[in-house]
């Protein structure tokens, strides 16, 4: 789905795949389940650290990938809405340029006819 | 068990709940298991065959079997079994087609299965599971004495004397309500479970407008008892089935469904201790809160075609949820009556009068309006039967309003109404009411006549919380039947055009 290689890697790291057998669980359900286990057994407070280690690990990997990948950084620097606005702005710019070229073409035509 | 009162544990609980509400997760076997376990249900996964995994999740009474297809990665079937004597619990939507009893074709669909197949995440399932777990936790049944619930049961002792099976009570309640409404002549329809959510839903018979939902909820006071009040056709009343059978820590509640506007009630319509969820007093209808609007109406204000006489004897408050446990079940009909009265009669009038117009009347009105609103408060106690007395007391009030209007009309506006009312103490006892009416020597008819004389285009509208009248054209009260409300509103509309 994602065309950008870097973003695709980030997505794969954060979002579980369809084949559940291999993939560890979704972050938020995992978090409340881990909290529930601490709630049940307060003596073992290191549990959260261990049980959520994989979340930390994957976030770390993501971070370093984004840090080294220029494309990723650039693409993630704007929100979806900001990108939409950006696209609209670029389209407007293009429109203006096209009009300018049109005008120039027409003026050239006029000069040609005068000659 | 002291752990539950520990603030550390409470905060953890809160975090867990926040996470669950925020993202319950997509519908996978793993996430369902986690959700069940986090609620405190024992959960096991069995491989039935190469194609199906079965998640069995259970508590004291409930056993839920969820069959998950390995090949398509979706839930195939869900069954709920109760480990109590009662196994007729309704976890299906009410059949869609009504008044037609060929059961097979239009049997309602399984709520639990739907919650796991028709939604992108587990939010709906979580909601329904919480309800089942609540019934489970707070049912007092002697199946397994040493298992008295999970994190919700912080009552400590949990010594149950009698038995109260909430699953059974919930299932039977709908029928009690149907009979109750029928005996009261209330044109209401009762539906068990709607749109894949548990609950007993009450709607209008004719156009099926949802009015309220009845359900169970953990009570604020964990010692509060819930008895099994049942409706007896014979006596036409709610009766405590057995004084020994009760459970603690759970309440039967009625929640108003208010998709359009919050419902405003007279301040003392429902005893304060039974109000569970007060809406926001700043909630507005068409940008003005009803109280602001009442205050802006002077005793005798002109609004459009109407000469409005503001006869409100109490302030209005937005209310949403009520405790209707035990003998408070008698309130159900009163609350429903008010919801319909306010939607059918009060709001339409309010809307018409409040339609944007000149604000000429706003000036000196504030003072007097406040007196109207605050005057009678002292009279209202918070007794369960108060609403019955209320009607009477507002009648006393009405005559004092009339005389105030008279004073105004006779050119005595400079009279401070506050003084007038505290001097004569009209609203405190009936005796002085007689005296003061005598003093002024007027009765209602004269007021009406005078209003007509005032102008031939306007029409006098007396507007109060439980009674409205339109000159001598039409009138109705909260206690009239709905046909009369409708014809009043029709008359009102004819005049307002």
Coordinates of C-alpha atoms in Angstrom, one line a residue:
Chain A
X1 CA 0.0 0.0 0.0
X2 CA 2.7 2.4 1.0
X3 CA 4.9 3.3 -1.9
X4 CA 7.7 4.8 0.1
X5 CA 10.1 2.1 1.2
X6 CA 11.0 3.8 4.5
X7 CA 7.4 4.5 5.5
X8 CA 6.5 0.9 4.6
X9 CA 9.2 -0.4 7.0
X10 CA 7.9 1.9 9.8
X11 CA 4.4 0.7 9.2
X12 CA 5.4 -2.9 9.3
X13 CA 7.2 -2.3 12.5
X14 CA 4.4 -0.6 14.3
X15 CA 1.2 -2.3 13.0
X16 CA 0.6 -6.0 13.5
X17 CA 0.2 -8.1 10.3
X18 CA -2.7 -10.3 9.5
X19 CA -0.9 -13.5 10.3
X20 CA -1.2 -13.3 14.0
X21 CA 0.8 -16.4 14.8
X22 CA 4.1 -14.7 14.2
X23 CA 3.3 -11.1 15.1
X24 CA 3.3 -9.8 18.7
X25 CA 0.2 -8.0 19.8
X26 CA -1.2 -4.5 19.3
X27 CA 0.4 -1.9 21.6
X28 CA -2.6 -0.6 23.5
X29 CA -4.3 -3.9 24.3
X30 CA -1.0 -5.1 25.4
X31 CA -0.4 -2.1 27.6
X32 CA -3.7 -2.4 29.5
X33 CA -3.2 -6.2 29.8
X34 CA 0.3 -5.6 31.3
X35 CA -1.1 -3.0 33.7
X36 CA -3.8 -5.5 34.7
X37 CA -1.1 -8.1 35.5
X38 CA 0.7 -5.6 37.7
X39 CA -2.7 -4.8 39.3
X40 CA -3.1 -8.5 40.1
X41 CA 0.4 -9.1 41.3
X42 CA 1.7 -5.8 42.7
X43 CA 4.9 -7.5 44.1
X44 CA 6.3 -7.8 40.7
X45 CA 6.6 -4.2 39.5
X46 CA 9.4 -4.9 37.0
X47 CA 6.9 -6.8 35.0
X48 CA 5.8 -3.8 33.0
X49 CA 9.3 -3.2 32.0
X50 CA 9.7 -6.8 30.7
X51 CA 6.3 -7.2 29.2
X52 CA 6.3 -4.0 27.3
X53 CA 10.0 -4.3 26.3
X54 CA 9.0 -5.2 22.7
X55 CA 7.1 -2.0 22.3
X56 CA 10.1 0.0 23.5
X57 CA 12.3 -2.0 21.2
X58 CA 10.2 -1.4 18.1
X59 CA 9.8 2.3 18.8
X60 CA 13.5 2.5 19.1
X61 CA 14.1 0.8 15.8
X62 CA 11.6 3.1 14.2
X63 CA 13.2 6.1 15.6
X64 CA 16.7 5.2 14.3
X65 CA 15.2 4.3 10.9
X66 CA 13.5 7.7 10.6
X67 CA 16.7 9.4 11.8
X68 CA 18.7 7.9 9.0
X69 CA 16.1 8.1 6.3
X70 CA 15.9 11.5 4.7
X71 CA 12.6 10.6 2.8
X72 CA 10.9 9.4 6.0
X73 CA 11.9 12.5 7.9
X74 CA 10.6 14.7 5.2
X75 CA 7.3 12.8 4.7
X76 CA 6.6 12.6 8.4
X77 CA 7.4 16.3 9.0
X78 CA 3.8 17.2 8.0
X79 CA 0.5 15.9 9.1
X80 CA -2.0 14.5 6.6
X81 CA -4.0 17.8 6.6
X82 CA -0.8 19.8 6.2
X83 CA 0.1 17.7 3.2
X84 CA -3.3 18.2 1.7
X85 CA -2.9 21.9 2.1
X86 CA 0.6 21.7 0.6
X87 CA -0.8 19.9 -2.4
X88 CA -3.5 22.5 -2.8
X89 CA -0.9 25.3 -2.7
X90 CA 1.3 23.5 -5.3
X91 CA -1.7 23.1 -7.6
X92 CA -2.5 26.8 -7.3
X93 CA 1.1 27.7 -8.0
X94 CA 1.0 25.5 -11.1
X95 CA -2.2 27.1 -12.2
X96 CA -0.6 30.5 -11.9
X97 CA 2.5 29.4 -13.9
X98 CA 0.3 27.8 -16.6
X99 CA -1.6 31.1 -17.0
X100 CA 1.6 33.0 -17.2
X101 CA 2.9 30.7 -20.0
X102 CA -0.4 31.1 -21.7
X103 CA -0.2 34.8 -21.6
X104 CA 3.4 34.8 -22.9
X105 CA 2.4 32.5 -25.7
X106 CA -0.4 34.8 -26.7
X107 CA 1.9 37.8 -26.7
X108 CA 4.4 36.0 -28.9
X109 CA 1.6 35.2 -31.2
X110 CA 0.7 38.9 -31.4
X111 CA 4.4 39.8 -32.2
X112 CA 4.6 37.2 -34.9
X113 CA 1.5 38.5 -36.6
X114 CA 2.8 42.1 -36.5
X115 CA 5.9 41.0 -38.3
Chain B
X1 CA -9.1 -7.5 49.2
X2 CA -8.0 -4.3 51.0
X3 CA -5.9 -3.8 47.9
X4 CA -8.9 -2.4 46.1
X5 CA -9.2 0.6 48.4
X6 CA -5.5 1.3 47.8
X7 CA -5.1 4.4 45.7
X8 CA -2.3 2.8 43.8
X9 CA -4.6 0.1 42.6
X10 CA -7.4 2.5 41.9
X11 CA -5.1 4.5 39.7
X12 CA -4.0 1.4 37.9
X13 CA -7.7 0.6 37.3
X14 CA -8.3 4.0 36.0
X15 CA -5.4 3.7 33.6
X16 CA -6.5 0.3 32.4
X17 CA -10.0 1.7 31.8
X18 CA -8.7 4.7 29.9
X19 CA -6.6 2.5 27.6
X20 CA -9.5 0.2 27.0
X21 CA -11.8 3.0 26.1
X22 CA -9.1 4.6 23.9
X23 CA -8.3 1.5 21.9
X24 CA -9.9 -1.8 22.7
X25 CA -8.0 -3.3 19.8
X26 CA -9.0 -5.0 16.5
X27 CA -11.1 -8.1 16.6
X28 CA -8.4 -10.8 17.1
X29 CA -8.5 -13.8 19.4
X30 CA -5.5 -12.4 21.2
X31 CA -7.2 -9.0 21.9
X32 CA -10.5 -10.6 22.9
X33 CA -8.6 -12.8 25.4
X34 CA -6.8 -9.8 26.8
X35 CA -9.9 -7.8 27.2
X36 CA -11.7 -10.7 28.9
X37 CA -8.8 -11.3 31.3
X38 CA -8.4 -7.7 32.1
X39 CA -12.1 -7.5 33.1
X40 CA -11.4 -10.4 35.4
X41 CA -12.8 -13.3 33.5
X42 CA -11.0 -16.6 33.3
X43 CA -10.2 -17.4 29.7
X44 CA -8.9 -20.4 27.9
X45 CA -8.4 -21.2 24.2
X46 CA -9.1 -24.7 22.9
X47 CA -8.4 -25.9 19.4
X48 CA -11.7 -27.6 18.5
X49 CA -10.4 -28.7 15.1
X50 CA -8.1 -27.6 12.4
X51 CA -10.5 -24.9 11.5
X52 CA -11.8 -23.5 14.8
X53 CA -10.3 -22.1 17.9
X54 CA -12.7 -21.7 20.8
X55 CA -12.1 -19.1 23.5
X56 CA -14.1 -19.9 26.6
X57 CA -14.3 -17.0 29.1
X58 CA -16.1 -17.4 32.4
X59 CA -16.9 -15.8 35.7
X60 CA -19.1 -16.8 38.6
X61 CA -22.2 -17.2 36.4
X62 CA -21.4 -16.5 32.8
X63 CA -19.6 -18.8 30.4
X64 CA -19.1 -17.3 26.9
X65 CA -17.8 -19.5 24.1
X66 CA -16.4 -17.6 21.2
X67 CA -15.6 -19.7 18.1
X68 CA -13.0 -18.2 15.9
X69 CA -12.3 -19.4 12.4
X70 CA -8.6 -19.9 11.8
X71 CA -8.8 -19.7 8.0
X72 CA -10.8 -16.5 7.7
X73 CA -9.6 -15.0 11.0
X74 CA -13.0 -14.0 12.1
X75 CA -15.5 -14.9 14.8
X76 CA -18.0 -17.5 13.7
X77 CA -20.3 -17.9 16.6
X78 CA -20.8 -16.8 20.2
X79 CA -22.8 -18.6 22.9
X80 CA -23.6 -17.5 26.4
X81 CA -24.4 -20.0 29.0
X82 CA -25.3 -19.2 32.6
X83 CA -24.2 -21.4 35.5
X84 CA -27.3 -20.6 37.4
X85 CA -30.8 -22.1 37.5
X86 CA -31.9 -19.5 35.0
X87 CA -30.9 -20.1 31.5
X88 CA -33.3 -18.0 29.5
X89 CA -31.3 -14.8 29.4
X90 CA -31.9 -12.7 26.4
X91 CA -28.8 -11.8 24.5
X92 CA -30.5 -11.1 21.2
X93 CA -31.7 -7.9 19.6
X94 CA -35.5 -7.5 19.7
X95 CA -36.9 -9.0 16.5
X96 CA -37.0 -6.3 13.9
X97 CA -40.5 -7.0 12.6
X98 CA -43.0 -6.4 15.3
X99 CA -46.6 -7.6 15.8
X100 CA -45.9 -10.7 13.9
X101 CA -45.1 -13.8 15.7
X102 CA -43.7 -16.3 13.2
X103 CA -40.6 -16.5 15.3
X104 CA -38.2 -18.3 13.1
X105 CA -38.0 -15.9 10.2
X106 CA -37.4 -12.7 12.2
X107 CA -35.7 -13.8 15.3
X108 CA -33.4 -11.2 16.7
X109 CA -29.8 -11.6 16.1
X110 CA -27.1 -12.4 18.7
X111 CA -25.8 -9.3 20.2
X112 CA -22.5 -10.8 21.3
X113 CA -21.8 -12.3 17.9
X114 CA -22.8 -9.0 16.2
X115 CA -20.4 -7.0 18.5
X116 CA -17.6 -9.2 17.3
X117 CA -18.4 -9.2 13.6
X118 CA -20.0 -5.9 12.7
X119 CA -17.5 -3.5 14.2
X120 CA -13.9 -2.7 13.3
X121 CA -12.7 -2.9 16.9
X122 CA -13.7 -4.4 20.2
X123 CA -15.4 -1.3 21.6
X124 CA -19.0 -2.6 21.3
X125 CA -18.0 -6.0 22.6
X126 CA -16.2 -4.4 25.6
X127 CA -19.3 -2.4 26.4
X128 CA -21.6 -5.5 26.3
X129 CA -19.1 -7.7 28.2
X130 CA -19.0 -5.1 31.0
X131 CA -22.7 -5.3 31.3
X132 CA -22.7 -9.1 31.6
X133 CA -19.9 -8.9 34.0
X134 CA -21.8 -6.4 36.1
X135 CA -24.8 -8.7 36.3
X136 CA -22.5 -11.5 37.1
X137 CA -20.6 -9.7 39.8
X138 CA -23.7 -8.4 41.6
X139 CA -26.0 -11.3 41.3
X140 CA -26.3 -13.0 44.6
X141 CA -26.5 -16.7 43.9
X142 CA -25.1 -19.6 45.9
X143 CA -23.2 -21.4 43.2
X144 CA -19.7 -21.0 44.4
X145 CA -19.4 -19.2 47.7
X146 CA -15.7 -18.6 47.7
X147 CA -15.7 -16.7 44.4
X148 CA -17.1 -13.3 45.1
X149 CA -16.2 -11.4 42.1
X150 CA -13.3 -9.5 40.7
X151 CA -12.1 -5.9 40.9
X152 CA -15.6 -4.5 41.0
X153 CA -16.5 -6.1 44.2
X154 CA -14.9 -3.8 46.7
X155 CA -17.7 -4.0 49.2
X156 CA -15.5 -6.3 51.2
X157 CA -17.8 -8.7 53.1
X158 CA -20.3 -9.5 50.4
X159 CA -22.5 -11.5 52.7
X160 CA -25.6 -12.3 50.8
X161 CA -28.6 -13.6 52.6
X162 CA -31.2 -14.2 49.9
X163 CA -30.8 -14.7 46.2
X164 CA -31.2 -12.2 43.5
X165 CA -30.3 -13.4 40.0
X166 CA -29.9 -10.2 38.0
X167 CA -29.9 -12.1 34.7
X168 CA -33.3 -13.4 35.5
X169 CA -34.5 -10.0 36.9
X170 CA -33.3 -8.2 33.8
X171 CA -35.1 -10.7 31.5
X172 CA -38.4 -10.5 33.4
X173 CA -38.3 -6.7 33.9
X174 CA -39.3 -6.0 30.3
X175 CA -42.6 -7.9 30.8
X176 CA -43.3 -6.2 34.1
X177 CA -42.8 -2.8 32.4
X178 CA -45.1 -3.7 29.6
X179 CA -47.9 -4.7 32.0
X180 CA -47.2 -1.6 34.2
X181 CA -47.5 0.7 31.2
X182 CA -50.6 -1.0 30.0
X183 CA -52.3 -0.7 33.4
X184 CA -51.3 3.0 33.5
X185 CA -52.7 3.5 30.0
X186 CA -49.3 4.8 28.8
X187 CA -48.8 4.3 25.1
X188 CA -45.3 3.1 25.4
X189 CA -43.4 0.2 23.8
X190 CA -40.8 -1.8 25.7
X191 CA -38.0 -3.4 23.8
X192 CA -35.2 -5.6 25.2
X193 CA -31.8 -4.9 23.7
X194 CA -31.4 -2.5 20.8
X195 CA -28.8 -1.9 18.2
X196 CA -26.5 -4.5 19.6
X197 CA -26.6 -3.0 23.1
X198 CA -28.0 -4.6 26.2
X199 CA -30.7 -2.7 28.0
X200 CA -34.5 -2.3 28.2
X201 CA -35.5 0.5 25.9
X202 CA -38.7 2.5 26.2
X203 CA -40.1 4.2 23.1
X204 CA -43.3 5.8 22.1
X205 CA -45.9 3.4 20.8
X206 CA -46.8 5.3 17.7
X207 CA -43.7 6.7 16.1
X208 CA -41.2 4.6 18.0
X209 CA -39.2 7.6 19.3
X210 CA -36.7 6.4 21.9
X211 CA -37.4 7.9 25.3
X212 CA -35.2 6.1 27.8
X213 CA -33.2 3.1 28.6
X214 CA -33.3 1.0 31.8
X215 CA -30.2 -0.8 32.8
X216 CA -28.2 -1.7 35.9
X217 CA -25.2 0.1 37.2
X218 CA -22.8 -0.1 40.0
X219 CA -24.2 2.1 42.8
X220 CA -22.2 4.9 44.4
X221 CA -22.8 3.4 47.8
X222 CA -21.6 -0.2 47.8
X223 CA -23.9 -1.0 50.7
X224 CA -27.0 0.1 48.8
X225 CA -29.4 -2.8 48.5
X226 CA -31.4 -3.8 45.5
X227 CA -34.5 -5.9 46.1
X228 CA -36.4 -7.8 43.5
X229 CA -39.4 -5.5 43.0
X230 CA -41.8 -7.1 40.6
X231 CA -45.0 -5.8 39.1
X232 CA -48.2 -7.5 40.2
X233 CA -51.0 -7.4 37.7
X234 CA -53.5 -8.1 40.4
X235 CA -52.8 -5.2 42.6
X236 CA -51.4 -3.1 39.8
X237 CA -48.3 -2.2 41.8
X238 CA -44.6 -2.9 42.3
X239 CA -44.1 -5.2 45.1
X240 CA -40.9 -6.4 46.9
X241 CA -40.9 -10.1 46.0
X242 CA -39.0 -11.1 49.1
X243 CA -37.5 -8.9 51.8
X244 CA -34.8 -11.5 52.3
X245 CA -33.7 -11.5 48.7
X246 CA -31.4 -8.6 47.8
X247 CA -28.0 -7.8 46.5
X248 CA -25.8 -4.9 47.4
X249 CA -23.9 -2.3 45.4
X250 CA -25.9 -2.2 42.2
X251 CA -28.8 0.0 41.2
X252 CA -31.4 -0.1 38.6
X253 CA -31.1 3.1 36.5
X254 CA -33.1 4.9 33.9
X255 CA -31.2 7.0 31.4
X256 CA -33.0 9.4 29.2
X257 CA -32.0 9.1 25.6
X258 CA -31.5 12.7 24.4
X259 CA -30.0 12.8 21.0
X260 CA -31.6 16.1 20.3
X261 CA -31.9 18.3 23.4
X262 CA -31.1 17.7 27.0
X263 CA -34.3 17.2 29.0
X264 CA -35.0 19.9 31.6
X265 CA -36.9 19.0 34.7
X266 CA -38.5 21.0 37.4
X267 CA -35.9 21.2 40.1
X268 CA -37.7 19.0 42.6
X269 CA -39.5 16.7 40.2
X270 CA -37.2 13.8 41.2
X271 CA -35.7 13.7 44.7
X272 CA -32.1 14.8 44.5
X273 CA -30.6 11.6 45.9
X274 CA -32.1 9.7 43.0
X275 CA -30.5 11.9 40.3
X276 CA -27.4 10.1 39.1
X277 CA -26.3 12.3 36.3
X278 CA -27.1 15.9 36.2
X279 CA -26.6 17.4 32.8
X280 CA -24.8 20.6 32.3
X281 CA -26.9 23.6 33.5
X282 CA -25.3 25.6 30.8
X283 CA -26.7 23.3 28.1
X284 CA -28.9 25.4 25.9
X285 CA -31.6 25.0 23.5
X286 CA -31.5 27.4 20.6
X287 CA -28.7 29.3 22.4
X288 CA -30.8 30.2 25.5
X289 CA -31.1 28.1 28.5
X290 CA -34.7 27.6 29.6
X291 CA -34.0 29.4 32.9
X292 CA -32.4 32.4 31.2
X293 CA -35.4 32.5 29.0
X294 CA -37.9 32.3 31.9
X295 CA -36.0 35.1 33.6
X296 CA -36.2 37.2 30.5
X297 CA -39.9 36.9 30.5
X298 CA -41.5 39.4 32.7
X299 CA -44.7 38.5 34.5
X300 CA -46.7 39.6 31.5
X301 CA -44.5 39.9 28.4
X302 CA -45.5 40.2 24.9
X303 CA -43.9 37.7 22.5
X304 CA -45.0 37.7 19.0
X305 CA -48.8 37.1 19.0
X306 CA -48.8 36.2 22.6
X307 CA -49.2 38.0 25.8
X308 CA -47.2 35.6 27.9
X309 CA -47.8 35.1 31.6
X310 CA -44.8 33.5 33.1
X311 CA -46.3 31.2 35.8
X312 CA -43.3 29.0 36.4
X313 CA -42.9 28.2 40.1
X314 CA -39.6 26.4 39.9
X315 CA -36.3 26.4 38.1
X316 CA -35.5 23.9 35.5
X317 CA -32.5 21.6 35.6
X318 CA -31.2 19.3 32.9
X319 CA -31.3 15.7 34.2
X320 CA -30.2 12.5 32.4
X321 CA -30.0 9.5 34.7
X322 CA -32.1 8.3 37.7
X323 CA -31.9 5.6 40.3
X324 CA -35.1 3.7 40.0
X325 CA -34.2 0.8 42.3
X326 CA -36.8 -0.7 44.6
X327 CA -39.9 1.3 45.4
X328 CA -38.6 4.2 43.2
X329 CA -39.9 2.2 40.3
X330 CA -43.0 4.2 40.7
X331 CA -41.0 7.1 39.4
X332 CA -40.6 5.5 36.0
X333 CA -43.9 6.5 34.7
X334 CA -43.6 10.0 36.2
X335 CA -40.3 10.6 34.5
X336 CA -41.5 9.3 31.2
X337 CA -44.6 11.5 31.5
X338 CA -42.4 14.5 32.0
X339 CA -40.1 13.6 29.1
X340 CA -43.1 13.4 26.7
X341 CA -44.8 16.5 28.2
X342 CA -41.7 18.5 27.7
X343 CA -41.1 17.3 24.2
X344 CA -44.7 17.5 23.1
X345 CA -45.8 20.7 24.8
X346 CA -43.1 22.7 26.6
X347 CA -40.3 22.7 23.9
X348 CA -42.6 23.6 21.0
X349 CA -43.9 26.6 23.0
X350 CA -40.5 27.5 24.2
X351 CA -39.2 27.4 20.7
X352 CA -42.0 29.5 19.3
X353 CA -41.7 32.1 22.0
X354 CA -38.0 32.1 21.8
X355 CA -37.8 32.6 18.1
X356 CA -35.6 35.6 17.3
X357 CA -37.5 38.8 17.7
X358 CA -37.1 42.1 19.4
X359 CA -35.6 41.9 22.9
X360 CA -37.8 44.7 24.2
X361 CA -39.1 42.8 27.1
X362 CA -35.7 41.9 28.5
X363 CA -35.0 45.1 30.4
X364 CA -36.8 45.1 33.7
X365 CA -37.7 41.5 33.6
X366 CA -34.7 40.0 35.4
X367 CA -35.7 40.9 38.9
X368 CA -39.2 39.7 38.7
X369 CA -38.3 36.6 36.8
X370 CA -35.9 35.5 39.5
X371 CA -38.5 35.9 42.1
X372 CA -40.7 33.7 40.2
X373 CA -38.1 31.1 39.9
X374 CA -36.8 31.2 43.5
X375 CA -40.0 31.9 45.4
X376 CA -41.4 28.4 45.9
X377 CA -38.3 26.5 46.4
X378 CA -38.7 26.4 50.2
X379 CA -41.8 24.5 49.8
X380 CA -40.4 21.5 48.0
X381 CA -38.9 18.8 50.1
X382 CA -37.1 15.9 48.6
X383 CA -39.6 13.2 49.4
X384 CA -40.3 10.6 46.8
X385 CA -44.0 11.5 46.5
X386 CA -43.3 15.2 46.2
X387 CA -44.3 15.4 42.7
X388 CA -47.9 14.6 43.7
X389 CA -48.0 17.5 46.2
X390 CA -46.2 19.7 43.8
X391 CA -49.2 20.1 41.6
X392 CA -51.2 21.3 44.4
X393 CA -48.7 23.8 45.6
X394 CA -48.3 25.3 42.2
X395 CA -52.0 26.0 42.2
X396 CA -51.6 28.1 45.3
X397 CA -48.8 29.8 43.5
X398 CA -50.9 30.5 40.5
X399 CA -53.3 32.8 42.2
X400 CA -50.4 34.9 43.6
X401 CA -49.1 35.2 40.1
X402 CA -52.4 36.4 38.9
X403 CA -52.6 39.1 41.5
X404 CA -49.1 40.2 40.6
X405 CA -50.2 40.6 37.1
X406 CA -53.3 42.5 38.2
X407 CA -51.1 45.0 40.0
X408 CA -49.0 45.4 36.9
X409 CA -52.0 45.9 34.8
X410 CA -53.4 48.5 37.2
X411 CA -50.3 50.5 36.7
X412 CA -48.5 49.5 39.9
X413 CA -45.3 48.3 38.2
X414 CA -43.2 50.3 40.6
X415 CA -44.2 47.9 43.3
X416 CA -41.3 45.6 44.1
X417 CA -42.6 42.1 43.6
X418 CA -40.1 40.6 46.1
X419 CA -41.5 42.8 48.9
X420 CA -45.0 42.1 47.8
X421 CA -44.5 38.4 48.0
X422 CA -42.5 38.2 51.2
X423 CA -45.0 40.5 52.9
X424 CA -48.0 38.5 52.1
X425 CA -46.2 35.2 52.3
X426 CA -48.6 33.9 49.8
X427 CA -46.7 30.8 48.9
X428 CA -46.2 29.5 52.4
X429 CA -49.7 28.8 53.5
X430 CA -53.1 28.5 52.0
X431 CA -54.8 30.8 54.5
X432 CA -53.0 33.9 53.4
X433 CA -53.7 33.0 49.8
X434 CA -57.4 33.3 50.4
X435 CA -56.9 36.6 52.2
X436 CA -54.9 38.1 49.5
X437 CA -57.2 37.0 46.8
X438 CA -60.0 38.6 48.7
X439 CA -57.9 41.7 49.2
X440 CA -57.6 42.3 45.6
X441 CA -61.0 41.0 44.8
X442 CA -60.3 39.5 41.4
X443 CA -60.5 36.1 39.9
X444 CA -59.0 34.5 36.9
X445 CA -61.8 35.2 34.6
X446 CA -61.3 38.9 35.0
X447 CA -57.7 38.6 34.1
X448 CA -58.6 36.8 31.0
X449 CA -61.1 39.4 30.0
X450 CA -58.7 42.2 30.6
X451 CA -56.1 40.5 28.5
X452 CA -58.5 40.3 25.6
X453 CA -59.4 44.0 26.1
X454 CA -55.7 44.9 26.0
X455 CA -55.4 44.1 22.3
X456 CA -57.4 42.3 19.8
X457 CA -54.4 40.8 18.0
X458 CA -52.6 39.2 20.9
X459 CA -53.7 36.1 22.9
X460 CA -52.9 35.4 26.5
X461 CA -50.7 32.4 27.1
X462 CA -50.2 31.2 30.6
X463 CA -47.0 29.2 30.6
X464 CA -45.9 27.1 33.6
X465 CA -44.0 23.9 34.1
X466 CA -47.1 21.7 34.5
X467 CA -49.9 23.7 33.0
X468 CA -50.4 25.8 29.9
X469 CA -53.4 27.7 28.7
X470 CA -54.3 29.8 25.8
X471 CA -56.8 32.4 26.9
X472 CA -60.1 30.6 26.9
X473 CA -59.3 28.7 23.8
X474 CA -57.4 25.7 25.0
X475 CA -55.5 24.4 28.0
X476 CA -53.8 21.3 29.2
X477 CA -51.8 20.1 32.2
X478 CA -49.0 17.6 32.7
X479 CA -51.6 15.1 34.0
X480 CA -53.9 15.2 31.0
X481 CA -53.6 12.6 28.4
X482 CA -51.6 13.1 25.3
X483 CA -54.5 13.7 23.0
X484 CA -55.3 16.8 24.9
X485 CA -51.6 17.9 24.7
X486 CA -51.7 17.5 21.0
X487 CA -54.9 19.4 20.5
X488 CA -53.5 22.2 22.7
X489 CA -50.4 22.4 20.6
X490 CA -52.5 22.5 17.4
X491 CA -54.5 25.4 18.8
X492 CA -51.3 27.1 19.9
X493 CA -49.8 26.7 16.4
X494 CA -52.9 28.1 14.7
X495 CA -52.5 31.2 16.9
X496 CA -48.8 31.6 16.4
X497 CA -48.9 31.9 12.7

